[in-house]
Coordinates of C-alpha atoms (C1' of nucleotides) in Angstrom, one line a residue:
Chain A
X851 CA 66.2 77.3 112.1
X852 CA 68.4 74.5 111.0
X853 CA 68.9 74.2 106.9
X854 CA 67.5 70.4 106.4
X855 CA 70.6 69.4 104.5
X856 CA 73.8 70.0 106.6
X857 CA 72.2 70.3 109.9
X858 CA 74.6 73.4 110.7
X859 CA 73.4 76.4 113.3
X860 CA 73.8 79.6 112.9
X861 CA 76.8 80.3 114.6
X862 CA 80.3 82.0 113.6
X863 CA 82.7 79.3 114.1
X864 CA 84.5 79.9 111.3
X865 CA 84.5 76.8 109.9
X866 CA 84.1 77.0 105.8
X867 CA 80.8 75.6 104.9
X868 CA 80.1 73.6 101.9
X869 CA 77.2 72.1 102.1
X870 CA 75.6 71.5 98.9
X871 CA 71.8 73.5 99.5
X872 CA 72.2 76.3 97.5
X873 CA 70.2 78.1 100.1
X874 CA 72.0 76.6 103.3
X875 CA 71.2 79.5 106.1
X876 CA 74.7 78.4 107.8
X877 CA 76.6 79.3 104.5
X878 CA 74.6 82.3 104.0
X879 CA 75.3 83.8 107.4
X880 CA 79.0 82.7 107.0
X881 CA 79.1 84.5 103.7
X882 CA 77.8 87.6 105.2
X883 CA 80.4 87.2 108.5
X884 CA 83.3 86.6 105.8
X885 CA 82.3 89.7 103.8
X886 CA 82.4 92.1 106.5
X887 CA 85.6 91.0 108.2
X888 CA 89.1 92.0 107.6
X889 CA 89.9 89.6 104.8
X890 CA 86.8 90.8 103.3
X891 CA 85.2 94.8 103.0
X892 CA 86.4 95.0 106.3
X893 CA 83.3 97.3 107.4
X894 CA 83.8 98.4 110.7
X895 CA 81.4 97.7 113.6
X896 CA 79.5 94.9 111.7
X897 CA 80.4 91.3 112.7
X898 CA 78.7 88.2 113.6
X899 CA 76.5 89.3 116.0
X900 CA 74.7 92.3 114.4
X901 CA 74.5 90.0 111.4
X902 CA 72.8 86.9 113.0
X903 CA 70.5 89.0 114.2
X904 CA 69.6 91.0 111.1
X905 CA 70.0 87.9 109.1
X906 CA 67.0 86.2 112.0
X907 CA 64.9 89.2 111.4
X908 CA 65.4 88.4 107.5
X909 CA 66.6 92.2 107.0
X910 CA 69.3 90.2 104.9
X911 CA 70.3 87.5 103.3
X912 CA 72.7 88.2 100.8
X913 CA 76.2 90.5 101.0
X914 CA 73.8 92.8 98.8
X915 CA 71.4 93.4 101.0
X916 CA 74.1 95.1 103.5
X917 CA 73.8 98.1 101.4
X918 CA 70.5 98.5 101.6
X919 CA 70.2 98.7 105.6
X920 CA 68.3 101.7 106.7
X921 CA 68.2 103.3 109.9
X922 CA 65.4 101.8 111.6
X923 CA 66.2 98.4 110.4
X924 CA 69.8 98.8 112.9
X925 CA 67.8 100.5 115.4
X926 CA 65.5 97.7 115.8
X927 CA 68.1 95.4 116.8
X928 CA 68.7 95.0 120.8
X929 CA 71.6 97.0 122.2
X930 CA 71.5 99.2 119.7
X931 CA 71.9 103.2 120.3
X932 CA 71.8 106.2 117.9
X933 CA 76.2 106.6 118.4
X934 CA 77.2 103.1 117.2
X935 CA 74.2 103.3 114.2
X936 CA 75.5 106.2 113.0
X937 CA 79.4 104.7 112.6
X938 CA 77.6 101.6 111.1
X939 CA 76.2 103.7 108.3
X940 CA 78.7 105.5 108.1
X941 CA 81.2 102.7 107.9
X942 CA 79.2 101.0 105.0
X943 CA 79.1 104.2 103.2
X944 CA 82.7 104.4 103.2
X945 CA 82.8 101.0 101.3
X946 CA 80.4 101.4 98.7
X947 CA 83.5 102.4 96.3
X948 CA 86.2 99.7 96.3
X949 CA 88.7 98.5 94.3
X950 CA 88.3 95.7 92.3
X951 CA 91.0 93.5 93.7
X952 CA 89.4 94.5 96.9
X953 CA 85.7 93.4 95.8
X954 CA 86.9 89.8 94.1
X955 CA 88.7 89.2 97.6
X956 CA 85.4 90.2 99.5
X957 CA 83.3 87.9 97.5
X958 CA 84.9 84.9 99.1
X959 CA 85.6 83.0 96.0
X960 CA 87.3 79.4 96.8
X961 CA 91.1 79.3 96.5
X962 CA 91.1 83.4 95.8
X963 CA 93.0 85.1 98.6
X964 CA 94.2 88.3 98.7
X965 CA 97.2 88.1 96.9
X966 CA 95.4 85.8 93.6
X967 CA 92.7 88.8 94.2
X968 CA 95.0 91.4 93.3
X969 CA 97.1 89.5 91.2
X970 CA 93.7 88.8 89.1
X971 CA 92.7 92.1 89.5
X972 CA 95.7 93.8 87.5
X973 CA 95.3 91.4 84.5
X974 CA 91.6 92.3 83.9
X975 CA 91.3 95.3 84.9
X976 CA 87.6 96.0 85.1
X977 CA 84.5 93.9 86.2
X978 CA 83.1 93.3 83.2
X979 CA 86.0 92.1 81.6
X980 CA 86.7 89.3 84.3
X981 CA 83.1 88.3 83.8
X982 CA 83.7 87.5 79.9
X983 CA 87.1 85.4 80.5
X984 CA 86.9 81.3 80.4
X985 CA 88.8 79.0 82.3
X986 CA 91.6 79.2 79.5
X987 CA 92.2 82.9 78.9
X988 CA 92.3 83.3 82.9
X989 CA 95.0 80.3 83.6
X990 CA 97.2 82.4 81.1
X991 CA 97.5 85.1 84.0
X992 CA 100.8 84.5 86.2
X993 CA 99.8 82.5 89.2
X994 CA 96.6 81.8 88.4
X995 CA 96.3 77.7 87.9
X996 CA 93.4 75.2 86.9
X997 CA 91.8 75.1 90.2
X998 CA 91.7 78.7 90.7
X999 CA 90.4 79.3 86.8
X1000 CA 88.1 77.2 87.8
X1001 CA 86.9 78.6 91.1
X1002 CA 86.5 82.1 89.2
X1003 CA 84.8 81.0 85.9
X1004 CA 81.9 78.8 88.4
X1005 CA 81.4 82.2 90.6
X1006 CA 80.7 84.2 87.7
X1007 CA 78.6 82.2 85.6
X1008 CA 76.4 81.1 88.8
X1009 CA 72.6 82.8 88.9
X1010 CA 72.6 83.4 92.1
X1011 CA 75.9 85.3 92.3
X1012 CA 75.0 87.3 89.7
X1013 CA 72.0 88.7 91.1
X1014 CA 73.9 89.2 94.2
X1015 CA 76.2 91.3 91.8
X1016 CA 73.7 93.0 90.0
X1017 CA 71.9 94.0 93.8
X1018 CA 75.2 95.3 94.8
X1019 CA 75.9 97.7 91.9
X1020 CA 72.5 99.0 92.2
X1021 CA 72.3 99.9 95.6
X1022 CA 75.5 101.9 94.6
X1023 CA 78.8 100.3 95.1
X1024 CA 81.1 100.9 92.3
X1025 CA 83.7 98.7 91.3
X1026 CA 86.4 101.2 90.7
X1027 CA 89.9 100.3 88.3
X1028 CA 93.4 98.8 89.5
X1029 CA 95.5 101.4 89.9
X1030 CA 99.0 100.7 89.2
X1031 CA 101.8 103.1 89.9
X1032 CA 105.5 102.3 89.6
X1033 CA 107.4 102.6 92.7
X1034 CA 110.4 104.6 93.3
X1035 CA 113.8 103.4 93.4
X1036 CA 114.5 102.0 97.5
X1037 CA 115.5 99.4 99.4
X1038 CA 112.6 97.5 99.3
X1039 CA 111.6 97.7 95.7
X1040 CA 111.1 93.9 94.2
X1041 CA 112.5 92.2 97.2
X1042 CA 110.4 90.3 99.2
X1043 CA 110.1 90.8 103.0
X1044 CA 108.8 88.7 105.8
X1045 CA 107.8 90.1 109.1
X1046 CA 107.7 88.1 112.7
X1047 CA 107.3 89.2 116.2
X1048 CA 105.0 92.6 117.0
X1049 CA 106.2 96.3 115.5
X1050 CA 106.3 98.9 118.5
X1051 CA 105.6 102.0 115.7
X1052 CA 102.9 100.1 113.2
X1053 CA 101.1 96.9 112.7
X1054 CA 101.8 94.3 110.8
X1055 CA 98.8 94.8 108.6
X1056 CA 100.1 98.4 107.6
X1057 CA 104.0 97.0 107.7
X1058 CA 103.1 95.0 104.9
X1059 CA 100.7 97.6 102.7
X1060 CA 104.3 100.0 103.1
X1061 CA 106.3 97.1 101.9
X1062 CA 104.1 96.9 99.1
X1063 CA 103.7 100.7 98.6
X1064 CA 107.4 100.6 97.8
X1065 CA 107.6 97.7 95.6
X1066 CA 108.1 95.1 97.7
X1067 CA 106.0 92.0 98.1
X1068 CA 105.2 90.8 102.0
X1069 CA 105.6 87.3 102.3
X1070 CA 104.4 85.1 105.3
X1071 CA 106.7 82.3 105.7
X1072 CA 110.4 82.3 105.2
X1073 CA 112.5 80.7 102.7
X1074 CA 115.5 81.1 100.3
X1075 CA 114.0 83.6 98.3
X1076 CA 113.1 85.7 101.2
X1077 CA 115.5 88.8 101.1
X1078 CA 114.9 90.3 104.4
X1079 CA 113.1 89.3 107.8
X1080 CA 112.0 92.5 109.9
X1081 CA 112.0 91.2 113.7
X1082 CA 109.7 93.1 116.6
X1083 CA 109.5 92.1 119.6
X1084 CA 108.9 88.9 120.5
X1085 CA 109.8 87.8 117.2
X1086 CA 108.9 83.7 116.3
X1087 CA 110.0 80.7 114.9
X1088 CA 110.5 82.5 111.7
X1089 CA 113.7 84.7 113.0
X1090 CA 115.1 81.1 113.7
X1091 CA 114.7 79.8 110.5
X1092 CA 116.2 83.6 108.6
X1093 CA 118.9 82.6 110.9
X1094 CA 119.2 79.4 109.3
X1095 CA 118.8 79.9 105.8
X1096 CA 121.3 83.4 106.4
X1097 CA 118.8 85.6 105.4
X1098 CA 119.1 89.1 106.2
X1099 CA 117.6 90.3 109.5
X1100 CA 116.5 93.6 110.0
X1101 CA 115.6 95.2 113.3
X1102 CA 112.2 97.7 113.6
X1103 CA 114.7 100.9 113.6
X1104 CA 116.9 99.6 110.5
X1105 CA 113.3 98.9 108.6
X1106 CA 112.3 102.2 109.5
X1107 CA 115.4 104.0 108.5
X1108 CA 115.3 101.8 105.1
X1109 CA 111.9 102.3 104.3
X1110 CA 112.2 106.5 104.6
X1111 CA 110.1 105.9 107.5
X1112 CA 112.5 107.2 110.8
Chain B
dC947 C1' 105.0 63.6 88.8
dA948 C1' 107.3 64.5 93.0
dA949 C1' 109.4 68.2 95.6
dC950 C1' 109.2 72.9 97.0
dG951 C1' 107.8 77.5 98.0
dA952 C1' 104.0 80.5 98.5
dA953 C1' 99.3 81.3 99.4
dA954 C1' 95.1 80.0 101.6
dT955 C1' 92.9 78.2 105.4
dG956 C1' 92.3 77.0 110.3
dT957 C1' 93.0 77.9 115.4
dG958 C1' 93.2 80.3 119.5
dA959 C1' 94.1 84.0 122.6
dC960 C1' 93.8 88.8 124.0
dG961 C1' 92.8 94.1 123.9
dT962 C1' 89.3 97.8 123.4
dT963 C1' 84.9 100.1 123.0
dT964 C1' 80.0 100.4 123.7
dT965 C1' 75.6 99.4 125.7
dG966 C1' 72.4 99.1 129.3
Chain C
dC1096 C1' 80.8 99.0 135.7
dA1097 C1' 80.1 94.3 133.6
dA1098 C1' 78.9 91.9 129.8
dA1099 C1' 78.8 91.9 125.0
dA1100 C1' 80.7 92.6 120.8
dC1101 C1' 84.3 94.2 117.6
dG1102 C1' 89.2 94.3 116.5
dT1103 C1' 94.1 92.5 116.4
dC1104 C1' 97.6 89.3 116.2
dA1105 C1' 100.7 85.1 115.8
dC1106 C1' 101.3 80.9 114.0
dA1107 C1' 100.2 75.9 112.5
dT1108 C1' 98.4 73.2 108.8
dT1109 C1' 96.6 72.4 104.3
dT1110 C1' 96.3 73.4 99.4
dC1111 C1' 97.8 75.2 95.1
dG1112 C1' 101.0 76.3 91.2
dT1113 C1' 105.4 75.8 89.3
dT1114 C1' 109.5 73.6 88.1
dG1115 C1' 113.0 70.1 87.3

DNA sequence: CAACGAAATGTGACGTTTTG
DNA sequence: CAAAACGTCACATTTCGTTG
C-alpha cells in the first residue's frame, strides 16, 4: 500500500518526508518512527518494526493512538511474547507524563529541535498558552526566528494536529510544566562545553544532561565561544580544532573532578 | 545582506537483547 | 543459537538566526 501521491513505501529510511497528501501512509509511519525514538518520547522497545506492523494491521495511525494499545493488540503481532509485551506497556506508561519541552520536541515540528523545544518551552510555559501565541509574540522569544514562528504557529492551528492533540490528552498523557531551577555555583555554570571522542564512566547523552544540570549548555561543534572541550577516547576532529582555536581541553578524570562527579 | 556560529538534519556503523 | 529488532554513537552536511 503505496500513498498515490509520493509513491513512497513503508519503510524506515529515515529520510524526512514531505509529501504534500495530508494522509501520505509513508509520512504517517515516519511520524510514528520519529515519535518513539530517542529525539522523540524515546519509548523503549517500540521502533520501526513493531510499528509497521501495527500501523499494517491499522491498530494505529496517529502518535495518539500509541496510547491506546492494549494487550492483545501487541500480542497479535508475530514474534511477540508475554516478557517483551509487558516492558512495552510498561514503557509507554512511563511516558504518559512528560514535560512540555519534551512533548513539543516529540511532535516533530519542522525546524524545532531539542534545544528550540526547550528553549520554547521555558517562555510559554504551559500548553495552552503556546497554543494562543501568533507568529509575532513567538519570534519575540530569544532564538526563536521567522521560520521557526512559523513552523509552530502552522502545527498548532492545523485540524488534524489538533485532534491528534486532543486524542493524546485523553487517553491520559499530561503535559506537565517547565521546571526551572537555578544551578549552583561550579565550574560549569553558563559556560558552554563540547564533548568528542567516547566517555569510559558515562555517555555522551547523560554527559551533556550533567552539563546542563549544572548550568552549562552542551554544544556540538566547536568554536570561539566554546569554553571547554571534554576529550574520551578516541576523541575526533573536534579536539583538533580546540587545539586550534586554544580552547581549553579537558580530559574525562579533570571533567569528573570539575563537575563533583570523581 | 553576507558572514558566522549554533542547531537541525542526514548518514552509516556497531553492540545488545529477545524470540522462536 | 541465529536472525531480528532495538539501542548507541560519531560525525558530515544543511539550515536557521543573529550581527556587523
Amino acid at each position: 500500500e503505496k500513498c498515490p501521491v509520493c509513491n513512497f513505501p513503508l519503510q524506515h529510511e529515515d529520510i524526512y518526508i514531505r509529501c504534500v497528501n495530508p494522509s501520505c501512509p509513508a509520512k504517517e509511519y515516519e511520524t510514528l518512527c520519529f515519535f518513539v525514538s530517542k529525539d522523540g518520547m524515546d519509548i523503549e522497545y517500540v521502533g520501526p518494526e513493531l510499528l509497521k506492523r501495527l500501523y499494517e494491521q491499522k491498530k494505529i495511525k496517529t502518535i495518539a493512538d500509541i496510547y491506546a494499545l492494549t494487550r492483545d493488540d501487541l500480542l497479535q503481532v508475530e514474534r511477540m511474547g508475554d516478557k517483551i509485551v509487558d516492558k512495552i506497556l510498561d514503557s509507554i506508561n512511563q511516558r504518559r507524563k512528560v514535560s512540555l519541552s519534551h512533548f513539543l520536541r516529540a511532535l516533530g515540528i519542522r525546524n524545532v529541535g531539542e534545544h528550540i523545544a526547550k528553549v520554547i518551552a521555558r517562555h510559554v510555559r504551559s500548553l495552552d498558552k503556546l497554543q494562543e501565541l501568533s507568529p509575532q509574540e513567538l519570534m519575540r522569544i530569544p532564538e526563536v526566528g521567522p521560520g521557526v514562528a512559523q513552523s509552530v504557529y502552522d502545527f498548532f492551528h492545523n485540524k488534524e494536529s489538533l485532534e491528534i492533540i486532543k486524542k493524546m490528552l485523553d487517553n491520559g498523557v499530561t503535559v506537565h510544566e517547565e521546571v526551572v531551577e537555578e544551578a549552583s555555583e561550579n565550574p560549569f555554570k553558563g559556560k558552554t562545553v563540547v564533548f568528542t571522542g567516547t566517555l569510559k564512566s558515562m555517555s555522551r547523552q547523560e554527559a551533556e544532561s550533567l552539563i546542563e544540570s549544572l548550568g552549562g549548555k552542551a554544544s556540538g561543534s566547536v568554536s570561539k565561544k566554546t569554553d571547554f572541550v571534554v576529550a574520551g577516547e578516541e576523541a575526533g576532529s573536534k579536539l583538533d580544532k580546540a587545539k586550534a582555536l586554544n580552547v581549553r581541553i579537558l580530559s574525562e578524570e579533570e571533567f569528573l573532578k570539575m563537575a563533583g562527579r570523581a
